[in-house]
XYZ file of C-alpha atoms in Angstrom:
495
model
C -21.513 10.854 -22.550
C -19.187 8.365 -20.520
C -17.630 7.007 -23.568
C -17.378 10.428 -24.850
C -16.100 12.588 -22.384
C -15.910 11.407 -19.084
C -13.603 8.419 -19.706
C -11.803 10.615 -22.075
C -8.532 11.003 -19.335
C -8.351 7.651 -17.761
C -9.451 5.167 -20.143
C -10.863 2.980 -17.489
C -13.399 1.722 -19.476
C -12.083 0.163 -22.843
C -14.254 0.629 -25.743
C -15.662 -0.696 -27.841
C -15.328 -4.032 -25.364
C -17.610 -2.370 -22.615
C -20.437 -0.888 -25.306
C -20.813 -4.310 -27.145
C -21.321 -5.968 -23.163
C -23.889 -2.876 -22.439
C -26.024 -3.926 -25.323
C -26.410 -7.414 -24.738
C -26.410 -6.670 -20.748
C -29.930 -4.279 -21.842
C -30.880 -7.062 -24.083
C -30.633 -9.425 -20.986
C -32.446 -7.128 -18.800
C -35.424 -6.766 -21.352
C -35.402 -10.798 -21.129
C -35.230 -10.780 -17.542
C -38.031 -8.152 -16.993
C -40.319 -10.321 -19.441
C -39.979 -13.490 -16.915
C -36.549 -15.082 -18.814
C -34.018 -17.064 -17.077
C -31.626 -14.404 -14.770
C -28.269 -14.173 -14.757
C -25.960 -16.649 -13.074
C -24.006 -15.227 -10.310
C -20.734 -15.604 -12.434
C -21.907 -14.475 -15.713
C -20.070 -11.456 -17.262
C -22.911 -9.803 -17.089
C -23.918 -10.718 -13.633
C -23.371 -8.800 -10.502
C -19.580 -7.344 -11.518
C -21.271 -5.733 -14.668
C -24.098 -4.497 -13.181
C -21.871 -2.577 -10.416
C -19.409 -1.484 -13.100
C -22.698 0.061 -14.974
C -23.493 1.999 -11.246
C -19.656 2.991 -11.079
C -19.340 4.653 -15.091
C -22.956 6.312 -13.772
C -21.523 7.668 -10.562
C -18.265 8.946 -12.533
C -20.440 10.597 -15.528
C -22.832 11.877 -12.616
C -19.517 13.254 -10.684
C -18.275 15.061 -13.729
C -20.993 17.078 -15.339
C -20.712 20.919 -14.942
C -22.425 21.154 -11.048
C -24.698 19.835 -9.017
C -27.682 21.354 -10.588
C -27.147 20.541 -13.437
C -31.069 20.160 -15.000
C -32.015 17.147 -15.112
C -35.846 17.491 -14.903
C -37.999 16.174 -17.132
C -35.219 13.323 -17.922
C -35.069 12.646 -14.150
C -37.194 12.493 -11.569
C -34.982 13.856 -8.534
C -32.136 15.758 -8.280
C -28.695 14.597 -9.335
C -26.984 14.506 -6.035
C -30.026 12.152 -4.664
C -29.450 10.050 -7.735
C -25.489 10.159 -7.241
C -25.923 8.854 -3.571
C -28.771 6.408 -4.155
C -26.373 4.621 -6.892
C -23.454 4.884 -4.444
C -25.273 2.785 -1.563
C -26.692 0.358 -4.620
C -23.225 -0.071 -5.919
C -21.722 -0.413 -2.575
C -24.536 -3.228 -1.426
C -24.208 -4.826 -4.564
C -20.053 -5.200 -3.986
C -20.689 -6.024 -0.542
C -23.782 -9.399 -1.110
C -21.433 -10.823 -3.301
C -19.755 -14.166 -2.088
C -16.134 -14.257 -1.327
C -16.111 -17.586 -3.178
C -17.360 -16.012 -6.504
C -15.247 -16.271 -9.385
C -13.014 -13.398 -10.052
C -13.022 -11.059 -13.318
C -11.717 -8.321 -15.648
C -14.497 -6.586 -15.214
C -14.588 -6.615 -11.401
C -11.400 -4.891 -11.875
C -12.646 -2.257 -14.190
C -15.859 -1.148 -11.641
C -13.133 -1.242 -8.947
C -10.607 0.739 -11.504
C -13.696 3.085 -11.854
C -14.517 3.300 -7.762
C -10.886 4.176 -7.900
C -11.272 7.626 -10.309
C -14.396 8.750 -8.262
C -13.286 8.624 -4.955
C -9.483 10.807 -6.052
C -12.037 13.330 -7.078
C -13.105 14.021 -3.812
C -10.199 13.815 -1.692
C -10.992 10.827 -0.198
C -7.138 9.544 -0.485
C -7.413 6.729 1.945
C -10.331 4.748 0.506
C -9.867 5.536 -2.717
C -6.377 3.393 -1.888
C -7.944 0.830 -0.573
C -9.968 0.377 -3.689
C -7.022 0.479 -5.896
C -5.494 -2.458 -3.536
C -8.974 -4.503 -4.103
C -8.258 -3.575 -7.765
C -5.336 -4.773 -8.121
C -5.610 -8.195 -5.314
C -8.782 -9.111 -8.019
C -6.169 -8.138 -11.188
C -3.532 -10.650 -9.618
C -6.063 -13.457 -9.414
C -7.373 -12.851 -12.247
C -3.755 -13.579 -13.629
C -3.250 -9.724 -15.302
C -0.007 -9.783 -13.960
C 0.835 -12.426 -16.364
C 1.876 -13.022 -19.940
C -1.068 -14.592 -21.584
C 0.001 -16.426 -24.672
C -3.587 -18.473 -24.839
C -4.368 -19.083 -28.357
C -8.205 -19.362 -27.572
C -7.683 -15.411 -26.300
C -8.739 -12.971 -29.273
C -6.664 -10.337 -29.767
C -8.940 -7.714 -28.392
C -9.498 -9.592 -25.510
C -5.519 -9.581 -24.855
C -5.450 -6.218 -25.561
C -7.646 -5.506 -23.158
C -5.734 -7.416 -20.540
C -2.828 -5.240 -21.124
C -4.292 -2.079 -20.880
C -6.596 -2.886 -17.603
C -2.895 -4.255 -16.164
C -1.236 -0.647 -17.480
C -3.780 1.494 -15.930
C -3.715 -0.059 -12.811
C -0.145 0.373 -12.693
C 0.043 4.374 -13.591
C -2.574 4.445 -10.584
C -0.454 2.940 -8.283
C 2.342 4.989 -9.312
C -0.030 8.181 -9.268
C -0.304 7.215 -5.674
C 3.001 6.640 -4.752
C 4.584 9.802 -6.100
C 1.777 12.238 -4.734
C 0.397 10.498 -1.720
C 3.934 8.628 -0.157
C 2.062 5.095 -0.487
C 4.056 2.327 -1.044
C 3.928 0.252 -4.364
C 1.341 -2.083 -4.562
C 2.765 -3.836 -7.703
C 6.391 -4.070 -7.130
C 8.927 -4.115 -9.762
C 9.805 -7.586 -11.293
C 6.979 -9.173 -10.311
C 4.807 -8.557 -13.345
C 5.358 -10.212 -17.097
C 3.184 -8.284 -19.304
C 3.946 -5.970 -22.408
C 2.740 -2.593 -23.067
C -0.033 -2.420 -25.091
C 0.046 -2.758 -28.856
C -2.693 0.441 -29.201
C -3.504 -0.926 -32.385
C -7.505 -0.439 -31.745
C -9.438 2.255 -32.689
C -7.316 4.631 -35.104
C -8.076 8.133 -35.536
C -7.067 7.831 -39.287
C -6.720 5.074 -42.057
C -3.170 5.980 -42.106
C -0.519 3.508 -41.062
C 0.777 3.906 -37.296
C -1.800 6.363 -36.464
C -2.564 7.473 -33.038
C -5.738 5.811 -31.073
C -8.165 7.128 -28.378
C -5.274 5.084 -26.119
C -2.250 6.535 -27.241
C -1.935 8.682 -24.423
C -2.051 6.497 -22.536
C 0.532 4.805 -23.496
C 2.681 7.414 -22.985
C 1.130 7.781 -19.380
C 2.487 4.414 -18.656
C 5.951 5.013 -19.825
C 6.549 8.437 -18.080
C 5.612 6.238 -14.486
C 8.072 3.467 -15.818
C 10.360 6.128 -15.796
C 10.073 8.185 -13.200
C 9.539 4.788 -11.017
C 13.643 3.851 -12.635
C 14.608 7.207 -11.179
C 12.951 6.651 -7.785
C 12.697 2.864 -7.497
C 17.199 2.008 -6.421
C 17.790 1.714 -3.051
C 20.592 4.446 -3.959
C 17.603 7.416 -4.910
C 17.853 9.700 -1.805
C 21.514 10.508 -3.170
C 21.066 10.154 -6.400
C 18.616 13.002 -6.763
C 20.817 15.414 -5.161
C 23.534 14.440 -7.859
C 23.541 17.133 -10.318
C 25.489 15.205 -13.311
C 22.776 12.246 -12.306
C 20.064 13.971 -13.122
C 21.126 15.698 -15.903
C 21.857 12.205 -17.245
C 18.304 10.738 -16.357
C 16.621 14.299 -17.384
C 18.706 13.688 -20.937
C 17.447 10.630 -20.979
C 13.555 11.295 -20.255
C 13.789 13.945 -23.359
C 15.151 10.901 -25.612
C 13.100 8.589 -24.698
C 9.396 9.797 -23.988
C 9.410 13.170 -25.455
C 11.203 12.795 -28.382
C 9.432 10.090 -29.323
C 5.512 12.073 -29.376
C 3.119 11.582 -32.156
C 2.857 14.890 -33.924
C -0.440 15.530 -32.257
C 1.006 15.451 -28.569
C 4.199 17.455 -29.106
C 4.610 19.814 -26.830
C 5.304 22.761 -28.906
C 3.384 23.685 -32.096
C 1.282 20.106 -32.365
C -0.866 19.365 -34.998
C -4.346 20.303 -34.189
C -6.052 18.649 -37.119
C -7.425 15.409 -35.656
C -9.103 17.418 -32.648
C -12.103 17.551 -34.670
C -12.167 13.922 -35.197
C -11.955 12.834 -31.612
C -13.038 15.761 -29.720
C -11.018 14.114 -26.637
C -7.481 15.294 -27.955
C -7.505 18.344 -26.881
C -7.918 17.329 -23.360
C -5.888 14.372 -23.430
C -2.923 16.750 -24.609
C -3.076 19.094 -21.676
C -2.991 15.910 -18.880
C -0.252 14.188 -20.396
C 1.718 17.665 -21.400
C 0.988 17.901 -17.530
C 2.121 14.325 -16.652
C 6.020 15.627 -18.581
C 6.249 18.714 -17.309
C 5.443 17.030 -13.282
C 8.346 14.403 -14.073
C 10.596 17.189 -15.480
C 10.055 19.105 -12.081
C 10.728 15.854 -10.302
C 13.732 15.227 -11.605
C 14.908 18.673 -10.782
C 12.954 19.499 -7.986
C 16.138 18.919 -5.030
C 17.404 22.119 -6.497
C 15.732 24.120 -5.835
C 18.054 25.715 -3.623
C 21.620 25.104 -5.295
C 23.099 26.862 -3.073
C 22.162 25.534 -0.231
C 20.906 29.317 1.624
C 17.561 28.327 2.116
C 18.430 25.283 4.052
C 21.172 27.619 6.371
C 18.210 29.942 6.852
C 16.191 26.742 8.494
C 19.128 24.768 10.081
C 18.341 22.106 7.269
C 21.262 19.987 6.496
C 22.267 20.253 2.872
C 22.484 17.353 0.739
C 23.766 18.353 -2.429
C 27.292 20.074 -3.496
C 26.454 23.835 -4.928
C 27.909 24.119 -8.387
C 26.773 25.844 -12.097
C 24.737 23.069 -12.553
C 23.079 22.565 -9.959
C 22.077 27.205 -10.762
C 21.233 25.288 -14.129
C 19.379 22.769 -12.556
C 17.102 25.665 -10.402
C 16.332 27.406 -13.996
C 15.287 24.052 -15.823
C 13.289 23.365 -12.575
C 11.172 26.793 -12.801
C 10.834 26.431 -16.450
C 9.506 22.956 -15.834
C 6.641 24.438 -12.894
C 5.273 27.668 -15.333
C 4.874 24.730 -17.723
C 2.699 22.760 -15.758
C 1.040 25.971 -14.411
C 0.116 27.026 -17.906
C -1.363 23.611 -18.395
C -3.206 23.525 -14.555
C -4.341 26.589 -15.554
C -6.190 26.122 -18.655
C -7.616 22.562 -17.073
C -8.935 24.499 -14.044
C -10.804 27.581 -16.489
C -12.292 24.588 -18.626
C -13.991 23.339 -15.274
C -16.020 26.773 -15.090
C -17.559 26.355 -18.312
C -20.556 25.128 -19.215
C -18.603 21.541 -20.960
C -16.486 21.275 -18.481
C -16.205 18.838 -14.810
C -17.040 20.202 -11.733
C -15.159 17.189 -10.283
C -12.108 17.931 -12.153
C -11.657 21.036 -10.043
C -12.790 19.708 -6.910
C -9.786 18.289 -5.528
C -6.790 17.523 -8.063
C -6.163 20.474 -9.993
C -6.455 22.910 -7.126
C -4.260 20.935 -4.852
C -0.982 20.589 -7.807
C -1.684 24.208 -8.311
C -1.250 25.195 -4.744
C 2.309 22.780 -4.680
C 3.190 24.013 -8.206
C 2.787 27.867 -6.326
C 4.839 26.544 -3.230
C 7.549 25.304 -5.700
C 8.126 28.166 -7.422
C 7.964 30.604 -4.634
C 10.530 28.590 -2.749
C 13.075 28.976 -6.438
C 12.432 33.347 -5.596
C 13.445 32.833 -1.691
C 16.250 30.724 -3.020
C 17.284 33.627 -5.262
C 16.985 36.030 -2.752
C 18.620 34.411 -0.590
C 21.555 34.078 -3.017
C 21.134 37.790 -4.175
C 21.426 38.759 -0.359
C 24.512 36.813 -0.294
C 26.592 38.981 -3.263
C 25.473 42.182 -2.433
C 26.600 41.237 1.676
C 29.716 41.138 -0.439
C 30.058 44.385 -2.181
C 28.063 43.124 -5.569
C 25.501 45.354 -7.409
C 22.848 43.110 -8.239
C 20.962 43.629 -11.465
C 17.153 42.224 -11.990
C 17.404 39.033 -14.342
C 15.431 39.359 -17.288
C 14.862 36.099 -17.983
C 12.774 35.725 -14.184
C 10.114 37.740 -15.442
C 8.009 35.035 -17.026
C 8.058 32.678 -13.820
C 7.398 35.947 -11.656
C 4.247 36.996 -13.650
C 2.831 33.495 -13.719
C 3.443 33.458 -9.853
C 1.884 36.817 -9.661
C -0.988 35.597 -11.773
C -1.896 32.336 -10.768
C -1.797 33.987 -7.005
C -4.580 35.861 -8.764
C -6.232 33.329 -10.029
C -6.837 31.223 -7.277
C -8.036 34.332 -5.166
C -10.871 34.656 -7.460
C -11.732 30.892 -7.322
C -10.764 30.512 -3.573
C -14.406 30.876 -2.110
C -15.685 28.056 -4.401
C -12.774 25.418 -3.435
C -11.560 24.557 0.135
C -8.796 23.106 -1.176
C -7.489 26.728 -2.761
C -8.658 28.493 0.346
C -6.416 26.894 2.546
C -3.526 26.350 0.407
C -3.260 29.943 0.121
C -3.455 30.474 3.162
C -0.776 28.655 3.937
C 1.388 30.541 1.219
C 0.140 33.442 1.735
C 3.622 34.564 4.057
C 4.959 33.215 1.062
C 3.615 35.291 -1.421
C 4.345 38.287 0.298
C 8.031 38.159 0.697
C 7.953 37.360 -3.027
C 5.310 40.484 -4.035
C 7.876 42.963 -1.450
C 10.850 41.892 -2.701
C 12.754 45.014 -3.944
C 13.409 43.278 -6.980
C 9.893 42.324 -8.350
C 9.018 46.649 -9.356
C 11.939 46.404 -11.510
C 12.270 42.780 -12.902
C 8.146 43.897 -13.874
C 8.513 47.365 -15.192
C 12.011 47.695 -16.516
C 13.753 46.038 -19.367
C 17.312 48.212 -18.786
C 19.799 45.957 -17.847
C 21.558 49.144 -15.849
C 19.202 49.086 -13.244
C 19.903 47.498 -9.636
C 18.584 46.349 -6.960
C 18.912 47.583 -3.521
C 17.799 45.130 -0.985
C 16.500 44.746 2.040
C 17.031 42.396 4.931
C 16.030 38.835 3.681
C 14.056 36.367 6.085
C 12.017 33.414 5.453
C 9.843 34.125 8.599
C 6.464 32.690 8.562
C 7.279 29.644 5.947
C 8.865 27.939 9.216
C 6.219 25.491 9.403
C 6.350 24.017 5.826
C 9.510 24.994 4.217
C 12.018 22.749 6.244
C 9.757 19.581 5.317
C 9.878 21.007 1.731
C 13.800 21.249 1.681
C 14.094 17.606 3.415
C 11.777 15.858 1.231
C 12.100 16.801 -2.162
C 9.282 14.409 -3.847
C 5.856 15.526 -4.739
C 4.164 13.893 -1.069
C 5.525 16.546 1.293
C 2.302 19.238 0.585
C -0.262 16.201 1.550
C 2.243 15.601 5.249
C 1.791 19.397 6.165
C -0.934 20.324 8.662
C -0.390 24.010 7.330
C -2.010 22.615 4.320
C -4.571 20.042 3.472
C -3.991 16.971 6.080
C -7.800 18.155 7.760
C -9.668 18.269 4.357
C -8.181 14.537 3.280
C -10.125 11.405 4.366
């Protein structure tokens, strides 16, 4: 099941390296439990394996469809008293071990894996921590390096680079969402990107792997570290003609360059039957583009700067055509990654699906992906309130329907779902001001029902009363942190 599905989105386990040390760890065992010699305190299959065996349990454990999920008859206790027995075993096991003791890839894996359990339930701060014990053991273990050892196989480099790789996306991951600071910095690492040369789906030449997307993962957060990395950032992303450039750019370089099976409009579906992880892999990294798209857009949200009069918020950006063009790419870029976030979160209700999946992450970039977009209709509003203080009929734009119904919806959506999530219950609660000023707006019974291009608007007085405590921060800070720094949202549910 781990190999299957559960490591299906993070890779941290690299087949077939960790199933060829399982069998000879069991075969080990057998020889133990009939009175053999046991294992040495730095064999590969000592102590580090043994916890990394705990950590892919806890993660398969964390990630089938609930809590009660039957396990009678297989088990002999329920799987949330097996899920914290192997959580204190794992955690005495880490914590006997001698500071002296040899380090290892594969204390980096169960530490990689410790890492993907603990996002799942919110616990931000420790599951930090565990990334920085990751990566301290990676560095010793000399990851960070170009290894041109001759007496290294090349699976075994292979596997060097993709431990390294996936260690940096996570530190990225937490940099972008969570305002941490990098833990690998930038020019202190010499190691290529892996080859992904293992595992093909087909016999053909060049064809994709189970890693592949991966791969892709790690260039989108080379990327979007290049846009956010120079000292020079905090203007540069209010530079409309600079972020055109980079947002040209991203589409050359990463999305251009998809295998057929990852493209992001009309890919080709036949090797989801072969590896019944593609499907799934697609949505999370169409998800990962569509995120850096809004990124690279997202301080224009208001281009004209209204929003940010309305809260006595300095503007930082000049209002021009493309910055307005900049706004529509933006909201384009959001019902994207709703569409996506949307599909992932229904998957987590059926019967295949993880529980854990919904518990924390998908909720939460919901709830900012709803914040986002409501923020582009105040914006517009605000601007619409602007013309028509000046004389101008204002007609309903077509081409605002689409974002408005997937606002509308996904509102919906997360209504149904907000009794079963904390996370959803108070982020829409703190939208909810939000929602109504969009759902009132004199606009929204036309833009829905009409399609006649003679109809206008007649609006009423515009306010953005009741967003006080959230939208100024929003404005300010235009990276992805700013919903996890609100108290209006989910600081009190985070550990």
């Amino acid at each position: 099941m781990f190999l299957n599905e559960v490591n299906r989105t993070f890779e941290s386990v690299i087949d077939p390296s960790f199933q060829s040390k399982y069998d000879r760890w069991c075969e080990r065992r057998e020889s133990k439990d009939a009175g053999h010699t046991p294992f040495a305190a730095d064999d590969e299959l000592g102590d580090d394996f043994e916890i990394l065996v705990l950590r892919v349990c806890l993660l398969s454990i964390q990630s089938l469809p609930c809590p009660g999920y039957p396990a009678f008859g297989v088990l002999n206790t329920h799987l949330n008293q097996l899920e914290n027995w192997f959580c204190s075993l794992a955690d005495e096991l880490e914590a006997s071990q001698k500071q002296e003791r040899k380090p290892s890839i594969v204390a980096v894996q169960h530490k990689l894996c410790h890492v993907c359990y603990l996002i799942k339930y919110a616990k931000v701060r420790a599951c930090w921590s565990a990334l920085n014990a990751a990566i301290k053991e990676a560095h010793e273990t000399g990851l960070h390096r170009r290894d041109d050892n001759a007496a290294v196989d090349d699976l075994e480099m292979e596997l060097r680079r993709q431990i390294f790789w996936n260690l940096y996306v996570w530190d990225r991951y937490m940099c972008v969402y969570f305002g941490f600071w990098p833990l690998i910095p930038e020019g202190y690492f010499d190691v290529e990107l892996p080859r992904d040369l293992f595992r093909p789906l087909t016999a053909t030449p060049g064809s994709v792997t189970t890693f592949t997307d991966r791969v892709y993962h790690i260039k989108i957060a080379r990327y979007i570290t290049a846009f956010t990395s120079p000292p020079s950032w905090k203007a540069d992303r209010h530079n409309a003609s600079l972020v055109a450039e980079f947002a040209q750019q991203f589409q050359v370089l990463v999305v251009d360059q998809l295998p057929s099976i990852y493209w992001l409009d009309n890919p080709d579906l036949r090797l989801d039957t072969v590896e019944p992880a593609i499907p799934r892999k697609r949505q999370f990294l169409h998800l990962a583009i569509y995120h850096t798209k809004a990124s690279l857009y997202r301080a224009f949200a208001d281009p004209f700067n209204r929003l940010h009069v309305e809260t006595n918020t300095p503007p930082k950006h000049t209002p021009d055509l493309l910055a307005l063009s900049h706004r529509r790419a933006y909201m384009d870029a959001i019902c994207k990654a709703i569409s996506c976030l949307v599909q992932l979160f229904a998957s987590t209700t059926e019967k295949s699906g993880s529980a854990a999946e919904k518990l924390f992450l998908l909720p939460v970039w919901l709830i900012d992906a709803l914040a986002c977009l409501g923020v582009c209709f105040l914006s517009i509003q605000a601007d619409e309130r602007r013309l028509a203080n000046q004389g101008l009929q204002i007609s309903p734009d077509q081409d605002l329907k689409c974002c408005l119904v997937t606002f509308l919806n996904t509102f919906d959506i997360l209504r149904r779902g907000a009794s079963r999530s904390a996370f959803v219950k108070k982020g829409l609660e703190a939208l909810e001001t939000l929602y109504q000023i969009v759902y009132t707006s004199p606009c929204r019974e036309l833009l829905l029902k009409s399609n006649e291009e003679s109809e206008m608007a007649t609006l009423g007085a515009f306010s953005v009363r009741g967003t006080e405590e959230w939208l100024p921060s929003f404005l300010e800070k235009p990276d992805r942190a700013w919903i996890f720094q609100q108290k209006s949202f989910f600081s009190d549910l985070l550990s």
